[in-house]
Amino acid sequence: MKKACVIGWPISHSRSPLIHNYWLRLCGIAGEYLRLPVEPANLDQFIANLPRSEFAGCNVTIPHKERAFELVTPADELTKRLDVVNTIYCRDGKLFGTSTDGEGFIANLLANAAQLKLQNEKAVVLGAGGAAMAIAGALLDQGMAEIVVANRTFSRSQQLQEKFGSAIKPAPWENRSDVLADCALLVNATALGMKGQLPLHINLSRLPASSVVTDIVYTPLQTPLLINAAERGNRTVNGLGMLLHQAVRGFELWFGKRPEVTPTLYNLVARDIDPEYAA
Ligand code: NAP
């Protein structure tokens, strides 16, 4: 039986088992995806033992993404620049790591905002943490001309510019409402608006009606930002699709079959997040 898992500390919140075990059943693969609490003190040993373990690989979540990067070979150019991994897999006894957040973000946008053009356009990204970094890198790979990054801690936006070059334009957090003119895409990649976190305050009056607005926060499924943007007529894309699409590559690497993100899977996970969700 093939196995994979997600490791973190704590780990009880992860919805990855729901996603991967659904795909395993659907594909008729005799396998299992587990949720494993791994303390920071045990991380190095857990990863070192992976090639000899029952697992084909694992997902890595908070707080292990940075340390795990140092323990594996980056599998692609974008991952090398990000300094974090969320997916680890074994090949011939060797451990490789990759970050799938960027491709999950792009796949979700393409699936839900087909009219959106990314090439030679401007995006505004709120946030400069791990997810914002992966998203900025993926958008640049898609040919985005300019990404304005507004983050509470300005130096983190500057670090993003150092990493990806002059197409990244750091903007002060206080100016986040002023930089929205001309942008084709607005992304919330901060934790603001998430259940239990502070709300995101932003004035959308300068945002073009044609802009797509996406929030990578997916609890709640429709954040106040998305509700506000939809009310003024902007196309919106929520963050649950990113979570589903970023899981595709891990499943393929561990279990050898590329799974699909379908409405049935979306509804399954949406109901787990919000029991009152109705498709
Ligand atoms: P992270 O590295 O900890 O970054 C958090 C970001 O939020 C930073 O930019 C931080 O700004 C900002 N922030 C936090 N509190 C703030 C506040 N009170 N005011 C202004 N900004 C604040 O986390 P991450 O991994 O990038 O994740 C960010 C969010 O995305 C989380 O809610 C996470 O659950 C979600 N996420 C979703 C997916 C998905 O698949 N949909 C994938 C990854 C992450 P500073 O730099 O100033 O601290």
mmCIF file of C-alpha atoms and ligand atoms in Angstrom:
data_model
loop_
_atom_site.group_PDB
_atom_site.id
_atom_site.type_symbol
_atom_site.label_atom_id
_atom_site.label_comp_id
_atom_site.label_asym_id
_atom_site.label_seq_id
_atom_site.Cartn_x
_atom_site.Cartn_y
_atom_site.Cartn_z
ATOM 1 C CA MET A 1 0.000 0.000 0.000
ATOM 2 C CA LYS A 2 1.369 3.416 -0.986
ATOM 3 C CA LYS A 3 1.323 6.090 1.705
ATOM 4 C CA ALA A 4 1.936 9.815 2.040
ATOM 5 C CA CYS A 5 1.297 12.267 4.867
ATOM 6 C CA VAL A 6 1.248 15.881 5.962
ATOM 7 C CA ILE A 7 3.569 16.939 8.751
ATOM 8 C CA GLY A 8 3.238 20.047 10.906
ATOM 9 C CA TRP A 9 3.060 21.218 14.520
ATOM 10 C CA PRO A 10 0.173 21.461 15.274
ATOM 11 C CA ILE A 11 -1.491 19.659 12.377
ATOM 12 C CA SER A 12 -5.120 19.045 13.335
ATOM 13 C CA HIS A 13 -6.448 21.789 10.997
ATOM 14 C CA SER A 14 -5.047 20.336 7.733
ATOM 15 C CA ARG A 15 -7.584 19.448 5.047
ATOM 16 C CA SER A 16 -4.983 17.638 2.902
ATOM 17 C CA PRO A 17 -6.082 14.149 4.130
ATOM 18 C CA LEU A 18 -9.643 14.853 2.967
ATOM 19 C CA ILE A 19 -8.383 15.849 -0.503
ATOM 20 C CA HIS A 20 -5.818 13.082 -1.064
ATOM 21 C CA ASN A 21 -7.917 10.252 0.400
ATOM 22 C CA TYR A 22 -10.798 11.344 -1.864
ATOM 23 C CA TRP A 23 -8.511 11.115 -4.909
ATOM 24 C CA LEU A 24 -7.099 7.742 -3.759
ATOM 25 C CA ARG A 25 -10.632 6.302 -3.563
ATOM 26 C CA LEU A 26 -11.647 7.874 -6.865
ATOM 27 C CA CYS A 27 -8.567 6.569 -8.699
ATOM 28 C CA GLY A 28 -8.914 3.101 -7.144
ATOM 29 C CA ILE A 29 -5.390 3.276 -5.695
ATOM 30 C CA ALA A 30 -4.669 1.175 -2.600
ATOM 31 C CA GLY A 31 -3.145 3.957 -0.564
ATOM 32 C CA GLU A 32 -3.499 6.157 2.452
ATOM 33 C CA TYR A 33 -2.727 9.783 3.299
ATOM 34 C CA LEU A 34 -2.160 10.503 6.984
ATOM 35 C CA ARG A 35 -1.901 13.554 9.222
ATOM 36 C CA LEU A 36 1.266 13.369 11.369
ATOM 37 C CA PRO A 37 2.191 15.763 14.167
ATOM 38 C CA VAL A 38 5.983 16.214 14.036
ATOM 39 C CA GLU A 39 7.614 18.431 16.660
ATOM 40 C CA PRO A 40 10.282 20.850 15.403
ATOM 41 C CA ALA A 41 12.908 18.945 17.427
ATOM 42 C CA ASN A 42 12.081 15.739 15.489
ATOM 43 C CA LEU A 43 11.847 17.224 11.992
ATOM 44 C CA ASP A 44 15.409 16.541 10.780
ATOM 45 C CA GLN A 45 15.220 12.896 11.822
ATOM 46 C CA PHE A 46 11.757 12.422 10.307
ATOM 47 C CA ILE A 47 12.909 13.764 6.948
ATOM 48 C CA ALA A 48 16.199 11.865 7.004
ATOM 49 C CA ASN A 49 14.255 8.616 7.593
ATOM 50 C CA LEU A 50 11.724 9.222 4.787
ATOM 51 C CA PRO A 51 13.515 7.191 2.070
ATOM 52 C CA ARG A 52 13.450 4.127 4.365
ATOM 53 C CA SER A 53 9.936 4.779 5.665
ATOM 54 C CA GLU A 54 6.504 3.589 4.517
ATOM 55 C CA PHE A 55 5.910 7.024 2.917
ATOM 56 C CA ALA A 56 6.465 7.974 -0.725
ATOM 57 C CA GLY A 57 6.720 11.545 0.510
ATOM 58 C CA CYS A 58 4.886 14.214 2.443
ATOM 59 C CA ASN A 59 3.400 17.668 2.548
ATOM 60 C CA VAL A 60 5.072 20.091 4.897
ATOM 61 C CA THR A 61 3.194 22.821 6.693
ATOM 62 C CA ILE A 62 3.715 25.405 9.443
ATOM 63 C CA PRO A 63 6.270 25.674 11.069
ATOM 64 C CA HIS A 64 8.483 23.323 9.013
ATOM 65 C CA LYS A 65 8.529 24.788 5.483
ATOM 66 C CA GLU A 66 11.851 26.681 5.813
ATOM 67 C CA ARG A 67 13.832 24.002 7.680
ATOM 68 C CA ALA A 68 12.553 21.286 5.318
ATOM 69 C CA PHE A 69 13.903 23.310 2.367
ATOM 70 C CA GLU A 70 17.394 23.014 3.860
ATOM 71 C CA LEU A 71 17.105 19.225 4.133
ATOM 72 C CA VAL A 72 16.124 18.357 0.535
ATOM 73 C CA THR A 73 17.208 19.069 -3.051
ATOM 74 C CA PRO A 74 15.031 21.782 -4.647
ATOM 75 C CA ALA A 75 13.219 20.151 -7.558
ATOM 76 C CA ASP A 76 12.818 23.262 -9.743
ATOM 77 C CA GLU A 77 14.070 26.809 -10.333
ATOM 78 C CA LEU A 78 11.146 28.585 -8.613
ATOM 79 C CA THR A 79 11.579 26.494 -5.451
ATOM 80 C CA LYS A 80 15.308 27.352 -5.380
ATOM 81 C CA ARG A 81 14.356 31.040 -5.172
ATOM 82 C CA LEU A 82 11.616 30.598 -2.563
ATOM 83 C CA ASP A 83 13.648 28.957 0.238
ATOM 84 C CA VAL A 84 10.596 26.939 1.338
ATOM 85 C CA VAL A 85 9.041 23.611 0.327
ATOM 86 C CA ASN A 86 5.537 22.263 0.911
ATOM 87 C CA THR A 87 5.930 18.935 -0.917
ATOM 88 C CA ILE A 88 8.677 16.306 -0.506
ATOM 89 C CA TYR A 89 9.129 13.134 -2.540
ATOM 90 C CA CYS A 90 11.716 10.356 -2.757
ATOM 91 C CA ARG A 91 13.461 9.201 -5.944
ATOM 92 C CA ASP A 92 16.184 6.505 -5.884
ATOM 93 C CA GLY A 93 16.743 7.063 -2.169
ATOM 94 C CA LYS A 94 17.168 10.817 -2.598
ATOM 95 C CA LEU A 95 14.798 13.503 -1.279
ATOM 96 C CA PHE A 96 13.463 16.297 -3.469
ATOM 97 C CA GLY A 97 11.301 19.228 -2.441
ATOM 98 C CA THR A 98 9.075 21.650 -4.246
ATOM 99 C CA SER A 99 6.596 24.407 -3.533
ATOM 100 C CA THR A 100 3.241 23.968 -5.232
ATOM 101 C CA ASP A 101 1.495 27.123 -3.934
ATOM 102 C CA GLY A 102 2.402 29.196 -7.003
ATOM 103 C CA GLU A 103 1.116 26.686 -9.542
ATOM 104 C CA GLY A 104 -2.000 26.078 -7.417
ATOM 105 C CA PHE A 105 -2.673 29.795 -7.364
ATOM 106 C CA ILE A 106 -2.306 30.147 -11.166
ATOM 107 C CA ALA A 107 -4.349 27.005 -11.932
ATOM 108 C CA ASN A 108 -7.170 28.274 -9.701
ATOM 109 C CA LEU A 109 -7.180 31.654 -11.443
ATOM 110 C CA LEU A 110 -7.182 30.111 -14.921
ATOM 111 C CA ALA A 111 -9.999 27.726 -13.952
ATOM 112 C CA ASN A 112 -12.211 30.440 -12.470
ATOM 113 C CA ALA A 113 -11.346 33.651 -14.323
ATOM 114 C CA ALA A 114 -10.683 32.463 -17.858
ATOM 115 C CA GLN A 115 -10.943 36.007 -19.231
ATOM 116 C CA LEU A 116 -8.035 37.235 -17.096
ATOM 117 C CA LYS A 117 -4.914 38.136 -19.069
ATOM 118 C CA LEU A 118 -1.696 37.958 -17.079
ATOM 119 C CA GLN A 119 0.937 38.800 -19.690
ATOM 120 C CA ASN A 120 2.185 42.415 -19.585
ATOM 121 C CA GLU A 121 -0.375 43.357 -16.942
ATOM 122 C CA LYS A 122 -0.150 44.843 -13.451
ATOM 123 C CA ALA A 123 -1.098 43.025 -10.251
ATOM 124 C CA VAL A 124 -1.360 44.263 -6.675
ATOM 125 C CA VAL A 125 -0.395 41.696 -4.055
ATOM 126 C CA LEU A 126 -1.206 42.403 -0.400
ATOM 127 C CA GLY A 127 1.316 40.579 1.797
ATOM 128 C CA ALA A 128 4.937 39.496 1.443
ATOM 129 C CA GLY A 129 4.986 36.246 3.427
ATOM 130 C CA GLY A 130 5.640 32.740 2.140
ATOM 131 C CA ALA A 131 2.458 32.481 0.074
ATOM 132 C CA ALA A 132 2.860 35.984 -1.407
ATOM 133 C CA MET A 133 6.399 35.085 -2.459
ATOM 134 C CA ALA A 134 5.288 31.922 -4.261
ATOM 135 C CA ILE A 135 2.446 33.851 -5.931
ATOM 136 C CA ALA A 136 4.690 36.714 -7.046
ATOM 137 C CA GLY A 137 7.181 34.252 -8.562
ATOM 138 C CA ALA A 138 4.437 32.360 -10.378
ATOM 139 C CA LEU A 139 2.840 35.561 -11.730
ATOM 140 C CA LEU A 140 6.193 36.749 -13.068
ATOM 141 C CA ASP A 141 6.699 33.349 -14.720
ATOM 142 C CA GLN A 142 3.321 33.944 -16.440
ATOM 143 C CA GLY A 143 4.648 37.212 -17.916
ATOM 144 C CA MET A 144 3.096 39.736 -15.529
ATOM 145 C CA ALA A 145 4.838 43.073 -16.156
ATOM 146 C CA GLU A 146 4.509 44.673 -12.726
ATOM 147 C CA ILE A 147 3.584 43.472 -9.252
ATOM 148 C CA VAL A 148 2.956 46.102 -6.615
ATOM 149 C CA VAL A 149 3.537 44.500 -3.219
ATOM 150 C CA ALA A 150 1.966 46.212 -0.206
ATOM 151 C CA ASN A 151 2.936 44.666 3.087
ATOM 152 C CA ARG A 152 2.667 45.827 6.694
ATOM 153 C CA THR A 153 6.423 45.275 7.140
ATOM 154 C CA PHE A 154 7.920 47.233 4.261
ATOM 155 C CA SER A 155 11.332 45.516 4.417
ATOM 156 C CA ARG A 156 9.722 42.178 3.479
ATOM 157 C CA SER A 157 8.384 43.730 0.237
ATOM 158 C CA GLN A 158 11.909 44.988 -0.450
ATOM 159 C CA GLN A 159 13.246 41.476 0.102
ATOM 160 C CA LEU A 160 10.786 40.254 -2.511
ATOM 161 C CA GLN A 161 12.156 42.837 -4.940
ATOM 162 C CA GLU A 162 15.714 41.689 -4.206
ATOM 163 C CA LYS A 163 14.646 38.118 -4.971
ATOM 164 C CA PHE A 164 12.629 38.730 -8.143
ATOM 165 C CA GLY A 165 13.921 42.047 -9.541
ATOM 166 C CA SER A 166 12.521 45.420 -10.534
ATOM 167 C CA ALA A 167 9.112 44.138 -11.739
ATOM 168 C CA ILE A 168 8.298 43.972 -8.011
ATOM 169 C CA LYS A 169 7.347 47.444 -6.762
ATOM 170 C CA PRO A 170 7.195 47.689 -2.964
ATOM 171 C CA ALA A 171 4.441 50.029 -1.729
ATOM 172 C CA PRO A 172 3.780 51.215 1.830
ATOM 173 C CA TRP A 173 0.934 49.337 3.512
ATOM 174 C CA GLU A 174 -0.889 52.656 4.125
ATOM 175 C CA ASN A 175 -1.049 53.181 0.328
ATOM 176 C CA ARG A 176 -2.728 49.869 -0.456
ATOM 177 C CA SER A 177 -5.978 51.523 -1.586
ATOM 178 C CA ASP A 178 -4.161 54.098 -3.742
ATOM 179 C CA VAL A 179 -2.199 51.655 -5.902
ATOM 180 C CA LEU A 180 -5.234 49.839 -7.326
ATOM 181 C CA ALA A 181 -5.750 51.921 -10.486
ATOM 182 C CA ASP A 182 -4.796 50.035 -13.692
ATOM 183 C CA CYS A 183 -4.387 46.670 -11.997
ATOM 184 C CA ALA A 184 -5.752 43.592 -13.728
ATOM 185 C CA LEU A 185 -5.528 41.494 -10.578
ATOM 186 C CA LEU A 186 -5.777 42.145 -6.833
ATOM 187 C CA VAL A 187 -4.579 39.378 -4.507
ATOM 188 C CA ASN A 188 -4.962 39.198 -0.743
ATOM 189 C CA ALA A 189 -2.043 37.038 0.396
ATOM 190 C CA THR A 190 -2.086 38.245 4.000
ATOM 191 C CA ALA A 191 -3.782 36.373 6.830
ATOM 192 C CA LEU A 192 -6.229 39.306 7.252
ATOM 193 C CA GLY A 193 -9.890 38.429 6.812
ATOM 194 C CA MET A 194 -9.323 34.863 7.988
ATOM 195 C CA LYS A 195 -11.609 33.515 10.702
ATOM 196 C CA GLY A 196 -10.061 34.538 14.045
ATOM 197 C CA GLN A 197 -7.775 37.173 12.458
ATOM 198 C CA LEU A 198 -8.234 40.934 12.081
ATOM 199 C CA PRO A 199 -10.298 42.217 9.140
ATOM 200 C CA LEU A 200 -8.668 43.556 5.973
ATOM 201 C CA HIS A 201 -9.401 47.264 5.530
ATOM 202 C CA ILE A 202 -9.095 48.421 1.944
ATOM 203 C CA ASN A 203 -10.992 50.916 -0.208
ATOM 204 C CA LEU A 204 -11.710 49.461 -3.646
ATOM 205 C CA SER A 205 -12.994 52.673 -5.262
ATOM 206 C CA ARG A 206 -9.921 52.990 -7.527
ATOM 207 C CA LEU A 207 -10.044 49.367 -8.664
ATOM 208 C CA PRO A 208 -11.060 49.015 -12.340
ATOM 209 C CA ALA A 209 -14.367 47.196 -12.874
ATOM 210 C CA SER A 210 -12.522 44.713 -15.117
ATOM 211 C CA SER A 211 -10.062 43.643 -12.375
ATOM 212 C CA VAL A 212 -10.173 40.153 -10.953
ATOM 213 C CA VAL A 213 -10.010 39.952 -7.144
ATOM 214 C CA THR A 214 -8.755 36.834 -5.402
ATOM 215 C CA ASP A 215 -8.251 36.021 -1.741
ATOM 216 C CA ILE A 216 -6.058 33.093 -0.755
ATOM 217 C CA VAL A 217 -7.736 32.967 2.661
ATOM 218 C CA TYR A 218 -10.398 30.243 2.449
ATOM 219 C CA THR A 219 -11.920 30.315 5.946
ATOM 220 C CA PRO A 220 -14.485 31.779 5.394
ATOM 221 C CA LEU A 221 -14.955 30.672 1.789
ATOM 222 C CA GLN A 222 -16.209 34.131 0.819
ATOM 223 C CA THR A 223 -14.122 36.700 2.664
ATOM 224 C CA PRO A 224 -15.368 40.280 3.213
ATOM 225 C CA LEU A 225 -12.907 41.391 0.478
ATOM 226 C CA LEU A 226 -14.507 39.021 -2.056
ATOM 227 C CA ILE A 227 -18.043 39.980 -1.021
ATOM 228 C CA ASN A 228 -17.200 43.667 -1.306
ATOM 229 C CA ALA A 229 -15.532 43.211 -4.726
ATOM 230 C CA ALA A 230 -18.399 41.104 -6.087
ATOM 231 C CA GLU A 231 -20.903 43.730 -4.948
ATOM 232 C CA ARG A 232 -19.146 46.344 -7.087
ATOM 233 C CA GLY A 233 -19.133 43.977 -10.062
ATOM 234 C CA ASN A 234 -15.575 42.605 -10.032
ATOM 235 C CA ARG A 235 -14.964 38.987 -10.919
ATOM 236 C CA THR A 236 -13.854 37.141 -7.760
ATOM 237 C CA VAL A 237 -11.984 33.889 -7.141
ATOM 238 C CA ASN A 238 -11.815 32.384 -3.658
ATOM 239 C CA GLY A 239 -8.868 30.602 -2.036
ATOM 240 C CA LEU A 240 -10.244 27.080 -1.726
ATOM 241 C CA GLY A 241 -9.456 26.333 -5.374
ATOM 242 C CA MET A 242 -5.796 27.207 -4.751
ATOM 243 C CA LEU A 243 -5.668 24.706 -1.891
ATOM 244 C CA LEU A 244 -7.130 21.990 -4.148
ATOM 245 C CA HIS A 245 -4.969 22.771 -7.182
ATOM 246 C CA GLN A 246 -1.736 22.973 -5.177
ATOM 247 C CA ALA A 247 -2.361 19.378 -4.033
ATOM 248 C CA VAL A 248 -2.395 17.969 -7.584
ATOM 249 C CA ARG A 249 1.371 17.718 -8.094
ATOM 250 C CA GLY A 250 2.051 16.025 -4.753
ATOM 251 C CA PHE A 251 -0.533 13.336 -5.480
ATOM 252 C CA GLU A 252 0.970 12.752 -8.921
ATOM 253 C CA LEU A 253 4.513 12.535 -7.519
ATOM 254 C CA TRP A 254 3.588 10.042 -4.769
ATOM 255 C CA PHE A 255 0.864 7.961 -6.373
ATOM 256 C CA GLY A 256 1.704 8.194 -10.106
ATOM 257 C CA LYS A 257 -1.590 9.566 -11.398
ATOM 258 C CA ARG A 258 -2.545 13.181 -12.082
ATOM 259 C CA PRO A 259 -5.858 13.828 -10.293
ATOM 260 C CA GLU A 260 -8.481 16.384 -11.240
ATOM 261 C CA VAL A 261 -9.986 19.211 -9.254
ATOM 262 C CA THR A 262 -13.706 18.710 -9.761
ATOM 263 C CA PRO A 263 -16.863 20.386 -8.420
ATOM 264 C CA THR A 264 -17.499 17.256 -6.311
ATOM 265 C CA LEU A 265 -14.137 17.626 -4.559
ATOM 266 C CA TYR A 266 -14.686 21.363 -4.159
ATOM 267 C CA ASN A 267 -18.091 20.758 -2.541
ATOM 268 C CA LEU A 268 -16.686 18.069 -0.226
ATOM 269 C CA VAL A 269 -13.993 20.376 1.163
ATOM 270 C CA ALA A 270 -16.265 23.446 1.158
ATOM 271 C CA ARG A 271 -18.741 21.538 3.364
ATOM 272 C CA ASP A 272 -15.904 20.580 5.713
ATOM 273 C CA ILE A 273 -15.015 24.272 6.058
ATOM 274 C CA ASP A 274 -18.616 25.455 6.289
ATOM 275 C CA PRO A 275 -21.216 22.797 7.140
ATOM 276 C CA GLU A 276 -23.916 25.142 5.831
ATOM 277 C CA TYR A 277 -22.250 25.467 2.424
ATOM 278 C CA ALA A 278 -24.655 24.593 -0.378
ATOM 279 C CA ALA A 279 -23.329 24.188 -3.922
HETATM 280 P P1 NAP B 1 3.078 34.203 6.489
HETATM 281 O O1 NAP B 1 4.338 33.845 5.780
HETATM 282 O O2 NAP B 1 3.032 34.128 7.975
HETATM 283 O O3 NAP B 1 2.668 35.694 6.046
HETATM 284 C C1 NAP B 1 1.586 36.368 6.645
HETATM 285 C C2 NAP B 1 1.320 37.673 5.891
HETATM 286 O O4 NAP B 1 0.178 38.330 6.490
HETATM 287 C C3 NAP B 1 2.479 38.663 5.959
HETATM 288 O O5 NAP B 1 2.515 39.418 4.782
HETATM 289 C C4 NAP B 1 2.052 39.523 7.167
HETATM 290 O O6 NAP B 1 2.625 40.807 7.164
HETATM 291 C C5 NAP B 1 0.558 39.625 6.911
HETATM 292 N N1 NAP B 1 -0.149 39.981 8.141
HETATM 293 C C6 NAP B 1 -0.375 39.185 9.219
HETATM 294 N N2 NAP B 1 -1.048 39.895 10.174
HETATM 295 C C7 NAP B 1 -1.226 41.140 9.677
HETATM 296 C C8 NAP B 1 -1.834 42.329 10.187
HETATM 297 N N3 NAP B 1 -2.401 42.357 11.395
HETATM 298 N N4 NAP B 1 -1.839 43.452 9.410
HETATM 299 C C9 NAP B 1 -1.272 43.424 8.173
HETATM 300 N N5 NAP B 1 -0.675 42.330 7.639
HETATM 301 C C10 NAP B 1 -0.640 41.209 8.389
HETATM 302 O O7 NAP B 1 1.847 33.307 6.004
HETATM 303 P P2 NAP B 1 1.607 32.680 4.547
HETATM 304 O O8 NAP B 1 2.056 31.271 4.547
HETATM 305 O O9 NAP B 1 2.139 33.609 3.529
HETATM 306 O O10 NAP B 1 -0.010 32.640 4.529
HETATM 307 C C11 NAP B 1 -0.789 33.811 4.438
HETATM 308 C C12 NAP B 1 -2.287 33.422 4.423
HETATM 309 O O11 NAP B 1 -2.562 32.676 3.258
HETATM 310 C C13 NAP B 1 -2.709 32.536 5.593
HETATM 311 O O12 NAP B 1 -3.999 32.932 6.003
HETATM 312 C C14 NAP B 1 -2.766 31.134 5.004
HETATM 313 O O13 NAP B 1 -3.728 30.315 5.640
HETATM 314 C C15 NAP B 1 -3.197 31.444 3.565
HETATM 315 N N6 NAP B 1 -2.720 30.442 2.586
HETATM 316 C C16 NAP B 1 -3.651 29.895 1.743
HETATM 317 C C17 NAP B 1 -3.227 28.969 0.794
HETATM 318 C C18 NAP B 1 -4.248 28.350 -0.131
HETATM 319 O O14 NAP B 1 -3.953 27.295 -0.696
HETATM 320 N N7 NAP B 1 -5.391 28.972 -0.344
HETATM 321 C C19 NAP B 1 -1.888 28.606 0.690
HETATM 322 C C20 NAP B 1 -0.964 29.205 1.561
HETATM 323 C C21 NAP B 1 -1.393 30.128 2.519
HETATM 324 P P3 NAP B 1 4.061 41.064 7.911
HETATM 325 O O15 NAP B 1 5.122 40.636 6.941
HETATM 326 O O16 NAP B 1 4.061 42.521 8.199
HETATM 327 O O17 NAP B 1 4.037 40.221 9.170
#
